Amino acid sequence: MPATVVVGTQWGDEGKGKFTDLVAREMDLVVRYQGGHNAGHTLVVDGVTFALQLVPSGVLYEHTVPVIGNGVVVDPRVLLKEIDQLTAKGVDCTRLKVSGNAHLIMPYHQELDALHERHLGAGKLGTTKRGIGPAYADRAMRTGLRVQDLLDAKIFRQKLSVALGHHNQVLTKVFNRLPLDPDEIAEEYLGMCAPRVAPFIADTVGLVHEAMESGKQVLFEGAQAMFLDLDHGTYPFVTSSNPVSGGACVGAGVGPRDIGRVMGIAKAYVTRVGSGPFPTELFDDVGEHLVDVGHEYGTNTGRRRRTGWFDAVMLRQAARVNGLTEIALTKLDVLDSLDSLQVCVAYESGRDRYEYMPYHQSVIHDAKPIYEELPGWNTDISGITEPGNLPRAAADYVAFLESQIGVPIRLVGVGPGREQFFDRTA
Ligand code: GDP
Ligand code: IMO
Ligand code: MG
């Protein structure tokens, strides 16, 4: 049975959590394939809000197995805290599986992330300071520790000694900080975390393939998004993994032919948190309005998100790179009280016009959006669950975006709640 991927198409926080949860209703496995607890995926079920960082969004259904794949970077302390918080809310996390090949985020990764940001000064990336970049860097350097190392104290200590031998030099000699104590780290990771994480560790590649071979439904849940992708995003203002749909192949251990459906999640406008270019960014009252009405503050970090008009150039690029088969549009309701709306249909830079994302970073920084104006609808649409009941201007807005992108917009979100959406193809 071919699998489904849910992927962010902008700069993150599109509402992947909500739609992953919605689609997970029909799924047997929900697999995270990259990123770490830099993600914050919000689900609102029966008025109760869940903000997930590492645990896949399928966890709320008893029939799904949530899986953390090999491509994820795992801070075991955060994972256990999240499991405890979910358990306290009555969510059963015992079905969770964690790949033994996933890499561990270590205390020095977090410290190095913060120090590196400080070192960059005004040019900082605005990372979440969760240690994501340094953990993936250690993976690439082949000095990382993996989840499976929690099961073997001797190996864990050996690898820690090698990694810390290097990182303590950097901490003390480059950043003038105190060295970290390997015994303290080992005590926390081996003594406190390992016994509790051990029951969740599994061969997740085997699990995913056995599920697909027996006709079960598998969903790959992307974190972050296309334009935060290490290869395809607005480098260097990106994360250190591959959120694009192809990342699911590497980060979960499947082939391209195993994926049949790719659902891109797009907000009805654009937000970004952290530094980097943002051609349609708004610095006026409309931008403020989107922050206020859309509650555009980071799920975990609480940072204010930057806001801007919908950008069809980004979505066309995302459709290509991810092989989108459908789009779920979120937060259409946030536009309810605007008199008119702008949609960026292309960029202009010098004499050139761009319908796809320019590859050159300087062009992206310099790009002037070309807008088309559409009328607003001045109606509360948050209760609409039938596409036929949508005000004409709202239906036209969605149809216009669809025609600009060239990929069907199937699901449309009109509020944070699980039931607040409609299906245009139903
Ligand atoms: P993710 O990281 O892509 O999962 O998105 P976040 O959870 O970080 O941010 C999306 C926010 O929008 C959350 O607070 C959601 O509850 C909320 N949300 C999702 N879909 C909708 C929608 O259709 N309308 C409104 N008003 N809020 C939504
Ligand atoms: P979800 O899954 C929005 C951004 C950070 C920063 C850059 C690098 O909730 O959509 P990192 O800590 O990953 O090294 O930071 O990426 N970023 C996100 N922005 N949503 C996210 O996740 C993000 N995860 C990372 O703000 O600009
Ligand atoms: Mg988020």
Short mmCIF file of C-alpha atoms and ligand atoms in Angstrom, two decimals:
data_model
loop_
_atom_site.label_atom_id
_atom_site.label_comp_id
_atom_site.label_asym_id
_atom_site.label_seq_id
_atom_site.Cartn_x
_atom_site.Cartn_y
_atom_site.Cartn_z
CA MET A 1 0.00 0.00 0.00
CA PRO A 2 1.71 3.28 -1.06
CA ALA A 3 2.32 5.70 1.79
CA THR A 4 1.29 9.33 2.28
CA VAL A 5 3.56 12.24 3.19
CA VAL A 6 2.38 15.43 4.90
CA VAL A 7 4.85 18.22 4.23
CA GLY A 8 5.08 21.94 5.02
CA THR A 9 5.30 24.14 1.92
CA GLN A 10 6.33 27.51 3.38
CA TRP A 11 8.50 28.34 6.42
CA GLY A 12 6.87 26.02 8.96
CA ASP A 13 3.88 26.32 11.29
CA GLU A 14 1.45 25.89 8.41
CA GLY A 15 -0.81 23.64 10.49
CA LYS A 16 0.84 20.30 9.73
CA GLY A 17 -0.11 18.97 13.17
CA LYS A 18 -3.80 19.63 12.67
CA PHE A 19 -3.93 18.00 9.24
CA THR A 20 -1.65 15.12 10.18
CA ASP A 21 -4.05 14.39 13.02
CA LEU A 22 -6.99 14.60 10.63
CA VAL A 23 -5.44 12.29 8.04
CA ALA A 24 -4.14 9.96 10.79
CA ARG A 25 -7.72 8.89 11.41
CA GLU A 26 -7.29 6.53 8.42
CA MET A 27 -3.68 5.56 9.22
CA ASP A 28 -2.03 2.63 10.99
CA LEU A 29 1.44 4.16 11.38
CA VAL A 30 2.41 7.85 11.68
CA VAL A 31 6.14 8.34 11.22
CA ARG A 32 8.26 11.44 11.90
CA TYR A 33 11.23 11.36 9.51
CA GLN A 34 13.38 14.43 10.30
CA GLY A 35 13.90 17.35 12.65
CA GLY A 36 13.62 17.20 16.40
CA HIS A 37 12.02 19.24 19.13
CA ASN A 38 12.49 22.40 17.08
CA ALA A 39 9.04 21.37 15.78
CA GLY A 40 5.86 22.47 17.52
CA HIS A 41 2.73 20.82 16.13
CA THR A 42 -0.55 21.97 17.64
CA LEU A 43 -3.69 19.84 17.75
CA VAL A 44 -6.96 20.96 19.25
CA VAL A 45 -9.30 18.08 20.06
CA ASP A 46 -12.59 18.67 21.89
CA GLY A 47 -11.25 22.00 23.11
CA VAL A 48 -8.07 20.46 24.55
CA THR A 49 -4.80 21.72 23.03
CA PHE A 50 -1.83 19.42 22.49
CA ALA A 51 1.52 20.93 21.46
CA LEU A 52 3.70 18.09 20.19
CA GLN A 53 7.43 18.41 19.66
CA LEU A 54 8.83 14.93 19.10
CA VAL A 55 5.92 12.54 19.44
CA PRO A 56 4.16 12.07 16.08
CA SER A 57 0.71 13.61 15.70
CA GLY A 58 -0.95 10.19 15.29
CA VAL A 59 -0.51 9.50 19.00
CA LEU A 60 -4.02 10.69 19.85
CA TYR A 61 -5.70 7.75 18.09
CA GLU A 62 -5.61 4.39 19.81
CA HIS A 63 -5.41 2.54 16.48
CA THR A 64 -2.20 4.24 15.25
CA VAL A 65 1.40 3.41 16.04
CA PRO A 66 3.46 6.61 16.36
CA VAL A 67 7.01 6.13 15.09
CA ILE A 68 10.11 8.30 15.42
CA GLY A 69 12.24 7.40 12.40
CA ASN A 70 16.01 7.23 11.96
CA GLY A 71 16.18 10.73 10.45
CA VAL A 72 14.99 12.45 13.62
CA VAL A 73 17.35 13.89 16.25
CA VAL A 74 16.11 12.94 19.72
CA ASP A 75 16.75 14.61 23.05
CA PRO A 76 15.71 11.76 25.36
CA ARG A 77 15.00 14.17 28.24
CA VAL A 78 12.53 16.10 26.09
CA LEU A 79 11.00 12.91 24.75
CA LEU A 80 10.35 11.56 28.25
CA LYS A 81 8.93 14.86 29.43
CA GLU A 82 6.59 14.95 26.47
CA ILE A 83 5.48 11.37 27.10
CA ASP A 84 4.82 12.25 30.75
CA GLN A 85 2.80 15.33 29.80
CA LEU A 86 0.71 13.40 27.28
CA THR A 87 0.17 10.56 29.74
CA ALA A 88 -1.02 13.08 32.35
CA LYS A 89 -3.61 14.25 29.80
CA GLY A 90 -4.82 10.68 29.40
CA VAL A 91 -3.00 9.88 26.12
CA ASP A 92 -1.57 6.37 25.91
CA CYS A 93 2.03 6.61 24.62
CA THR A 94 2.99 2.96 25.14
CA ARG A 95 2.65 2.19 21.40
CA LEU A 96 5.41 4.68 20.53
CA LYS A 97 8.43 3.30 18.65
CA VAL A 98 11.78 5.06 18.37
CA SER A 99 14.43 4.13 15.81
CA GLY A 100 17.67 2.89 17.35
CA ASN A 101 19.44 4.63 14.47
CA ALA A 102 18.08 8.09 15.31
CA HIS A 103 20.77 10.41 16.62
CA LEU A 104 20.78 11.82 20.13
CA ILE A 105 20.80 15.50 20.94
CA MET A 106 23.37 15.92 23.70
CA PRO A 107 23.70 18.78 26.23
CA TYR A 108 26.73 20.15 24.37
CA HIS A 109 24.68 20.44 21.16
CA GLN A 110 22.32 22.84 22.85
CA GLU A 111 25.12 24.88 24.35
CA LEU A 112 26.96 25.05 21.00
CA ASP A 113 23.76 26.07 19.19
CA ALA A 114 23.31 29.06 21.52
CA LEU A 115 27.00 30.00 21.40
CA HIS A 116 27.11 29.80 17.62
CA GLU A 117 24.09 32.09 17.37
CA ARG A 118 25.77 34.58 19.69
CA HIS A 119 28.93 34.36 17.60
CA LEU A 120 26.93 35.24 14.46
CA GLY A 121 25.65 38.41 16.14
CA ALA A 122 23.44 40.44 13.82
CA GLY A 123 23.74 37.67 11.22
CA LYS A 124 22.23 35.07 13.53
CA LEU A 125 19.89 32.47 12.05
CA GLY A 126 17.31 32.73 14.81
CA THR A 127 17.45 29.02 15.56
CA THR A 128 15.27 27.43 18.21
CA LYS A 129 18.47 26.75 20.24
CA ARG A 130 17.44 23.13 20.65
CA GLY A 131 20.82 21.81 19.44
CA ILE A 132 19.44 20.67 16.08
CA GLY A 133 22.27 21.98 13.86
CA PRO A 134 25.13 20.73 16.05
CA ALA A 135 23.48 17.30 16.42
CA TYR A 136 23.14 16.88 12.65
CA ALA A 137 26.68 18.22 12.23
CA ASP A 138 27.99 15.48 14.55
CA ARG A 139 26.02 12.93 12.54
CA ALA A 140 27.73 14.14 9.36
CA MET A 141 31.11 14.18 11.13
CA ARG A 142 30.39 10.62 12.29
CA THR A 143 30.91 11.58 15.90
CA GLY A 144 27.24 11.40 16.86
CA LEU A 145 25.69 9.15 19.48
CA ARG A 146 22.60 7.21 18.52
CA VAL A 147 19.52 6.10 20.43
CA GLN A 148 20.78 2.51 20.34
CA ASP A 149 23.90 3.61 22.25
CA LEU A 150 21.67 4.12 25.28
CA LEU A 151 21.48 0.33 25.43
CA ASP A 152 25.24 -0.18 25.75
CA ALA A 153 26.91 1.84 28.50
CA LYS A 154 30.44 0.97 27.39
CA ILE A 155 29.92 2.10 23.79
CA PHE A 156 28.01 5.16 24.98
CA ARG A 157 30.89 6.26 27.19
CA GLN A 158 33.48 5.59 24.48
CA LYS A 159 31.62 7.65 21.90
CA LEU A 160 30.88 10.39 24.42
CA SER A 161 34.55 10.60 25.27
CA VAL A 162 35.49 11.10 21.59
CA ALA A 163 32.76 13.68 20.95
CA LEU A 164 33.32 15.59 24.16
CA GLY A 165 37.09 15.50 23.66
CA HIS A 166 36.47 17.70 20.64
CA HIS A 167 33.55 19.79 21.88
CA ASN A 168 35.14 20.63 25.22
CA GLN A 169 38.12 22.05 23.32
CA VAL A 170 35.75 24.26 21.36
CA LEU A 171 33.75 25.25 24.45
CA THR A 172 36.81 26.19 26.48
CA LYS A 173 39.26 27.51 23.88
CA VAL A 174 36.95 29.13 21.33
CA PHE A 175 34.06 30.25 23.51
CA ASN A 176 35.81 30.58 26.86
CA ARG A 177 33.27 28.38 28.62
CA LEU A 178 33.62 25.66 31.22
CA PRO A 179 34.06 22.09 29.93
CA LEU A 180 31.17 19.65 30.32
CA ASP A 181 31.63 16.64 32.58
CA PRO A 182 31.21 13.31 30.75
CA ASP A 183 30.20 11.54 33.99
CA GLU A 184 27.35 13.96 34.56
CA ILE A 185 26.10 13.47 31.01
CA ALA A 186 26.43 9.69 31.28
CA GLU A 187 24.57 9.72 34.59
CA GLU A 188 21.69 11.68 33.09
CA TYR A 189 21.48 9.80 29.78
CA LEU A 190 22.39 6.26 30.90
CA GLY A 191 21.19 6.41 34.49
CA MET A 192 17.97 8.37 34.14
CA CYS A 193 16.88 8.24 30.48
CA ALA A 194 18.06 4.88 29.12
CA PRO A 195 15.88 2.59 31.31
CA ARG A 196 12.78 4.56 30.36
CA VAL A 197 13.57 4.98 26.65
CA ALA A 198 14.67 1.33 26.15
CA PRO A 199 11.15 -0.17 25.80
CA PHE A 200 10.37 2.19 22.92
CA ILE A 201 13.50 1.41 20.85
CA ALA A 202 12.73 -0.61 17.73
CA ASP A 203 13.76 -1.48 14.17
CA THR A 204 11.47 1.13 12.68
CA VAL A 205 12.51 0.44 9.06
CA GLY A 206 11.32 -3.14 9.48
CA LEU A 207 8.09 -1.96 11.11
CA VAL A 208 7.28 0.47 8.30
CA HIS A 209 7.91 -2.12 5.58
CA GLU A 210 5.97 -4.88 7.33
CA ALA A 211 3.07 -2.46 7.67
CA MET A 212 3.13 -1.46 4.00
CA GLU A 213 3.52 -5.08 2.86
CA SER A 214 0.46 -6.13 4.83
CA GLY A 215 -1.68 -3.41 3.23
CA LYS A 216 -1.61 -1.02 6.17
CA GLN A 217 -1.72 2.75 5.80
CA VAL A 218 1.46 4.63 6.61
CA LEU A 219 1.74 8.40 7.00
CA PHE A 220 5.04 10.27 7.09
CA GLU A 221 4.74 13.47 9.10
CA GLY A 222 7.13 16.21 8.04
CA ALA A 223 8.33 18.81 10.49
CA GLN A 224 9.53 22.29 9.44
CA ALA A 225 9.00 22.90 5.74
CA MET A 226 10.20 23.19 2.16
CA PHE A 227 11.84 26.63 2.57
CA LEU A 228 13.59 25.56 5.79
CA ASP A 229 15.07 22.56 3.97
CA LEU A 230 18.86 22.35 4.14
CA ASP A 231 19.11 21.86 0.35
CA HIS A 232 16.01 23.57 -1.01
CA GLY A 233 15.32 26.33 1.50
CA THR A 234 16.59 29.88 1.84
CA TYR A 235 20.09 28.77 2.94
CA PRO A 236 21.66 29.58 5.37
CA PHE A 237 18.39 30.57 7.06
CA VAL A 238 17.20 26.98 7.20
CA THR A 239 17.16 24.03 9.54
CA SER A 240 19.73 21.23 9.30
CA SER A 241 17.55 18.44 7.91
CA ASN A 242 15.49 17.67 4.80
CA PRO A 243 11.82 18.31 5.50
CA VAL A 244 10.87 17.89 1.79
CA SER A 245 8.93 14.76 0.88
CA GLY A 246 12.09 13.07 -0.42
CA GLY A 247 13.43 13.34 3.13
CA ALA A 248 10.88 10.72 4.14
CA CYS A 249 12.73 8.14 2.03
CA VAL A 250 16.02 8.73 3.83
CA GLY A 251 14.60 9.52 7.26
CA ALA A 252 12.30 6.52 7.44
CA GLY A 253 14.02 4.02 5.13
CA VAL A 254 11.61 3.68 2.21
CA GLY A 255 12.02 4.01 -1.55
CA PRO A 256 10.44 6.69 -3.74
CA ARG A 257 8.01 4.13 -5.16
CA ASP A 258 6.65 3.50 -1.67
CA ILE A 259 5.12 6.99 -1.62
CA GLY A 260 1.87 7.55 -3.50
CA ARG A 261 0.35 10.69 -2.05
CA VAL A 262 2.04 13.93 -1.01
CA MET A 263 -0.11 16.42 0.83
CA GLY A 264 1.41 19.89 1.04
CA ILE A 265 0.21 22.07 3.90
CA ALA A 266 -0.01 25.78 3.08
CA LYS A 267 -1.28 28.66 5.16
CA ALA A 268 -3.68 31.03 3.38
CA TYR A 269 -1.02 33.70 4.02
CA VAL A 270 2.67 33.27 4.93
CA THR A 271 4.55 33.32 8.23
CA ARG A 272 8.16 32.92 9.18
CA VAL A 273 9.92 32.80 12.54
CA GLY A 274 13.65 33.50 12.70
CA SER A 275 15.86 35.33 10.21
CA GLY A 276 15.98 35.18 6.43
CA PRO A 277 14.40 36.59 3.28
CA PHE A 278 10.62 36.91 3.05
CA PRO A 279 9.53 38.68 -0.17
CA THR A 280 5.84 39.20 0.74
CA GLU A 281 6.47 40.24 4.36
CA LEU A 282 4.13 42.91 5.71
CA PHE A 283 5.32 45.64 8.08
CA ASP A 284 1.99 47.43 8.34
CA ASP A 285 -1.35 47.10 10.15
CA VAL A 286 -2.38 44.16 8.00
CA GLY A 287 0.74 42.28 9.15
CA GLU A 288 -0.14 43.06 12.78
CA HIS A 289 -3.72 41.99 12.14
CA LEU A 290 -2.54 38.60 10.85
CA VAL A 291 -0.36 38.15 13.96
CA ASP A 292 -3.27 39.00 16.26
CA VAL A 293 -6.07 37.13 14.55
CA GLY A 294 -3.87 34.17 13.59
CA HIS A 295 -2.22 34.02 17.04
CA GLU A 296 1.10 33.95 15.25
CA TYR A 297 3.41 33.17 18.14
CA GLY A 298 5.69 30.10 18.18
CA THR A 299 4.13 26.97 19.68
CA ASN A 300 7.21 26.23 21.80
CA THR A 301 9.48 29.23 21.70
CA GLY A 302 6.69 31.85 21.98
CA ARG A 303 8.46 34.01 19.40
CA ARG A 304 6.32 36.38 17.31
CA ARG A 305 6.05 35.15 13.75
CA ARG A 306 6.62 37.48 10.81
CA THR A 307 3.61 37.62 8.48
CA GLY A 308 2.97 38.33 4.80
CA TRP A 309 0.68 37.76 1.81
CA PHE A 310 0.27 34.39 0.15
CA ASP A 311 3.13 33.68 -2.22
CA ALA A 312 2.33 31.49 -5.24
CA VAL A 313 6.00 31.49 -6.31
CA MET A 314 6.88 29.53 -3.17
CA LEU A 315 4.02 27.12 -3.66
CA ARG A 316 4.87 26.40 -7.32
CA GLN A 317 8.42 25.60 -6.26
CA ALA A 318 7.18 23.45 -3.37
CA ALA A 319 4.82 21.60 -5.73
CA ARG A 320 7.75 20.70 -7.97
CA VAL A 321 10.31 19.72 -5.37
CA ASN A 322 7.91 17.71 -3.22
CA GLY A 323 5.81 16.22 -6.01
CA LEU A 324 2.66 17.51 -4.32
CA THR A 325 -0.45 15.58 -5.27
CA GLU A 326 -2.79 17.80 -3.21
CA ILE A 327 -2.77 20.81 -0.95
CA ALA A 328 -4.45 21.42 2.39
CA LEU A 329 -4.95 25.14 2.90
CA THR A 330 -5.07 26.30 6.52
CA LYS A 331 -6.22 29.38 8.40
CA LEU A 332 -8.49 30.75 5.68
CA ASP A 333 -10.65 32.07 8.55
CA VAL A 334 -7.83 34.40 9.64
CA LEU A 335 -8.48 36.48 6.49
CA ASP A 336 -12.19 36.86 7.35
CA SER A 337 -12.25 40.56 8.17
CA LEU A 338 -9.86 41.95 5.56
CA ASP A 339 -11.47 44.14 2.87
CA SER A 340 -9.10 43.06 0.14
CA LEU A 341 -6.32 40.51 -0.27
CA GLN A 342 -3.11 40.42 -2.23
CA VAL A 343 -1.62 37.29 -3.76
CA CYS A 344 1.95 37.27 -5.04
CA VAL A 345 1.88 35.67 -8.50
CA ALA A 346 5.53 36.28 -9.49
CA TYR A 347 8.69 38.14 -8.44
CA GLU A 348 10.46 40.89 -10.27
CA SER A 349 14.17 41.54 -9.94
CA GLY A 350 15.84 43.94 -12.32
CA ARG A 351 14.35 43.10 -15.71
CA ASP A 352 13.64 39.51 -14.83
CA ARG A 353 10.36 37.95 -13.81
CA TYR A 354 10.35 34.77 -11.73
CA GLU A 355 7.46 32.33 -11.45
CA TYR A 356 9.56 29.81 -9.52
CA MET A 357 11.92 30.51 -6.65
CA PRO A 358 15.13 32.13 -7.95
CA TYR A 359 18.09 29.93 -7.09
CA HIS A 360 20.32 32.87 -6.25
CA GLN A 361 19.99 34.12 -2.70
CA SER A 362 20.69 37.75 -3.65
CA VAL A 363 17.80 37.67 -6.11
CA ILE A 364 15.47 36.34 -3.40
CA HIS A 365 16.54 39.13 -1.04
CA ASP A 366 15.97 41.68 -3.77
CA ALA A 367 12.76 40.19 -5.23
CA LYS A 368 9.77 42.51 -5.57
CA PRO A 369 6.47 40.66 -5.40
CA ILE A 370 4.00 41.20 -8.21
CA TYR A 371 0.54 41.14 -6.66
CA GLU A 372 -2.97 40.50 -7.85
CA GLU A 373 -5.68 41.96 -5.67
CA LEU A 374 -8.77 39.99 -4.70
CA PRO A 375 -11.81 41.09 -2.70
CA GLY A 376 -12.27 40.00 0.91
CA TRP A 377 -15.49 38.39 2.23
CA ASN A 378 -16.09 40.07 5.61
CA THR A 379 -17.90 37.02 6.97
CA ASP A 380 -17.09 34.63 9.80
CA ILE A 381 -16.36 31.31 8.05
CA SER A 382 -15.09 29.41 11.11
CA GLY A 383 -18.25 27.30 11.33
CA ILE A 384 -18.37 26.26 7.67
CA THR A 385 -17.95 22.55 6.99
CA GLU A 386 -19.53 22.42 3.50
CA PRO A 387 -17.69 24.08 0.60
CA GLY A 388 -21.03 25.14 -0.87
CA ASN A 389 -21.69 27.40 2.13
CA LEU A 390 -18.53 29.44 1.64
CA PRO A 391 -18.99 33.11 0.68
CA ARG A 392 -18.34 33.61 -3.01
CA ALA A 393 -15.21 35.76 -2.50
CA ALA A 394 -13.65 33.14 -0.20
CA ALA A 395 -14.35 30.35 -2.70
CA ASP A 396 -12.85 32.52 -5.44
CA TYR A 397 -9.74 33.20 -3.34
CA VAL A 398 -9.12 29.46 -2.88
CA ALA A 399 -9.81 28.76 -6.57
CA PHE A 400 -7.39 31.54 -7.55
CA LEU A 401 -4.61 30.08 -5.39
CA GLU A 402 -5.27 26.66 -6.89
CA SER A 403 -5.07 28.01 -10.44
CA GLN A 404 -1.81 29.79 -9.62
CA ILE A 405 -0.19 26.69 -8.11
CA GLY A 406 -1.57 24.05 -10.46
CA VAL A 407 -2.21 21.49 -7.70
CA PRO A 408 -5.69 20.70 -6.32
CA ILE A 409 -6.52 22.31 -2.98
CA ARG A 410 -8.60 19.60 -1.33
CA LEU A 411 -8.92 20.30 2.39
CA VAL A 412 -9.38 23.82 3.75
CA GLY A 413 -9.00 24.73 7.44
CA VAL A 414 -11.31 27.33 8.96
CA GLY A 415 -10.27 27.08 12.61
CA PRO A 416 -7.87 25.24 14.93
CA GLY A 417 -10.34 22.53 15.99
CA ARG A 418 -10.19 19.02 14.54
CA GLU A 419 -13.65 19.44 12.94
CA GLN A 420 -13.03 22.94 11.55
CA PHE A 421 -12.35 22.16 7.91
CA PHE A 422 -14.12 21.29 4.68
CA ASP A 423 -13.28 19.04 1.77
CA ARG A 424 -13.67 20.71 -1.65
CA THR A 425 -13.83 17.34 -3.38
CA ALA A 426 -16.47 15.79 -1.11
P1 GDP B 1 2.66 23.11 12.50
O1 GDP B 1 4.00 23.35 13.11
O2 GDP B 1 2.69 23.15 11.01
O3 GDP B 1 1.97 21.88 13.02
O4 GDP B 1 1.76 24.37 12.94
P2 GDP B 1 1.69 25.03 14.42
O5 GDP B 1 0.90 24.13 15.28
O6 GDP B 1 3.03 25.45 14.88
O7 GDP B 1 0.93 26.37 14.10
C1 GDP B 1 -0.33 26.37 13.47
C2 GDP B 1 -1.33 27.08 14.42
O8 GDP B 1 -2.52 27.34 13.69
C3 GDP B 1 -1.75 26.24 15.60
O9 GDP B 1 -2.00 27.08 16.68
C4 GDP B 1 -3.04 25.57 15.13
O10 GDP B 1 -3.92 25.23 16.20
C5 GDP B 1 -3.62 26.67 14.28
N1 GDP B 1 -4.43 26.22 13.15
C6 GDP B 1 -4.27 25.15 12.33
N2 GDP B 1 -5.17 25.17 11.34
C7 GDP B 1 -5.94 26.28 11.53
C8 GDP B 1 -7.03 26.88 10.81
O11 GDP B 1 -7.49 26.40 9.78
N3 GDP B 1 -7.53 28.06 11.32
C9 GDP B 1 -7.04 28.65 12.46
N4 GDP B 1 -7.57 29.79 12.86
N5 GDP B 1 -6.02 28.11 13.13
C10 GDP B 1 -5.47 26.95 12.68
P1 IMO B 2 7.35 23.22 12.72
O1 IMO B 2 7.55 21.74 12.52
C1 IMO B 2 8.90 27.25 12.08
C2 IMO B 2 13.27 27.71 12.08
C3 IMO B 2 13.89 28.51 13.20
C4 IMO B 2 15.10 29.08 12.48
C5 IMO B 2 15.52 27.93 11.55
C6 IMO B 2 16.64 27.08 12.12
O2 IMO B 2 6.61 23.58 13.95
O3 IMO B 2 6.80 23.85 11.48
P2 IMO B 2 16.76 25.21 14.03
O4 IMO B 2 16.46 25.29 15.49
O5 IMO B 2 15.93 24.20 13.30
O6 IMO B 2 18.22 25.06 13.73
O7 IMO B 2 16.34 26.67 13.45
O8 IMO B 2 14.36 27.15 11.37
N1 IMO B 2 12.40 26.59 12.51
C7 IMO B 2 11.06 26.59 12.45
N2 IMO B 2 10.21 27.58 12.07
N3 IMO B 2 8.43 26.02 12.42
C8 IMO B 2 9.27 25.03 12.77
O9 IMO B 2 8.85 23.76 12.97
C9 IMO B 2 10.66 25.30 12.83
N4 IMO B 2 11.74 24.57 13.16
C10 IMO B 2 12.80 25.36 12.95
O10 IMO B 2 13.02 29.51 13.67
O11 IMO B 2 14.69 30.15 11.66
MG MG B 3 4.94 24.62 14.47
#
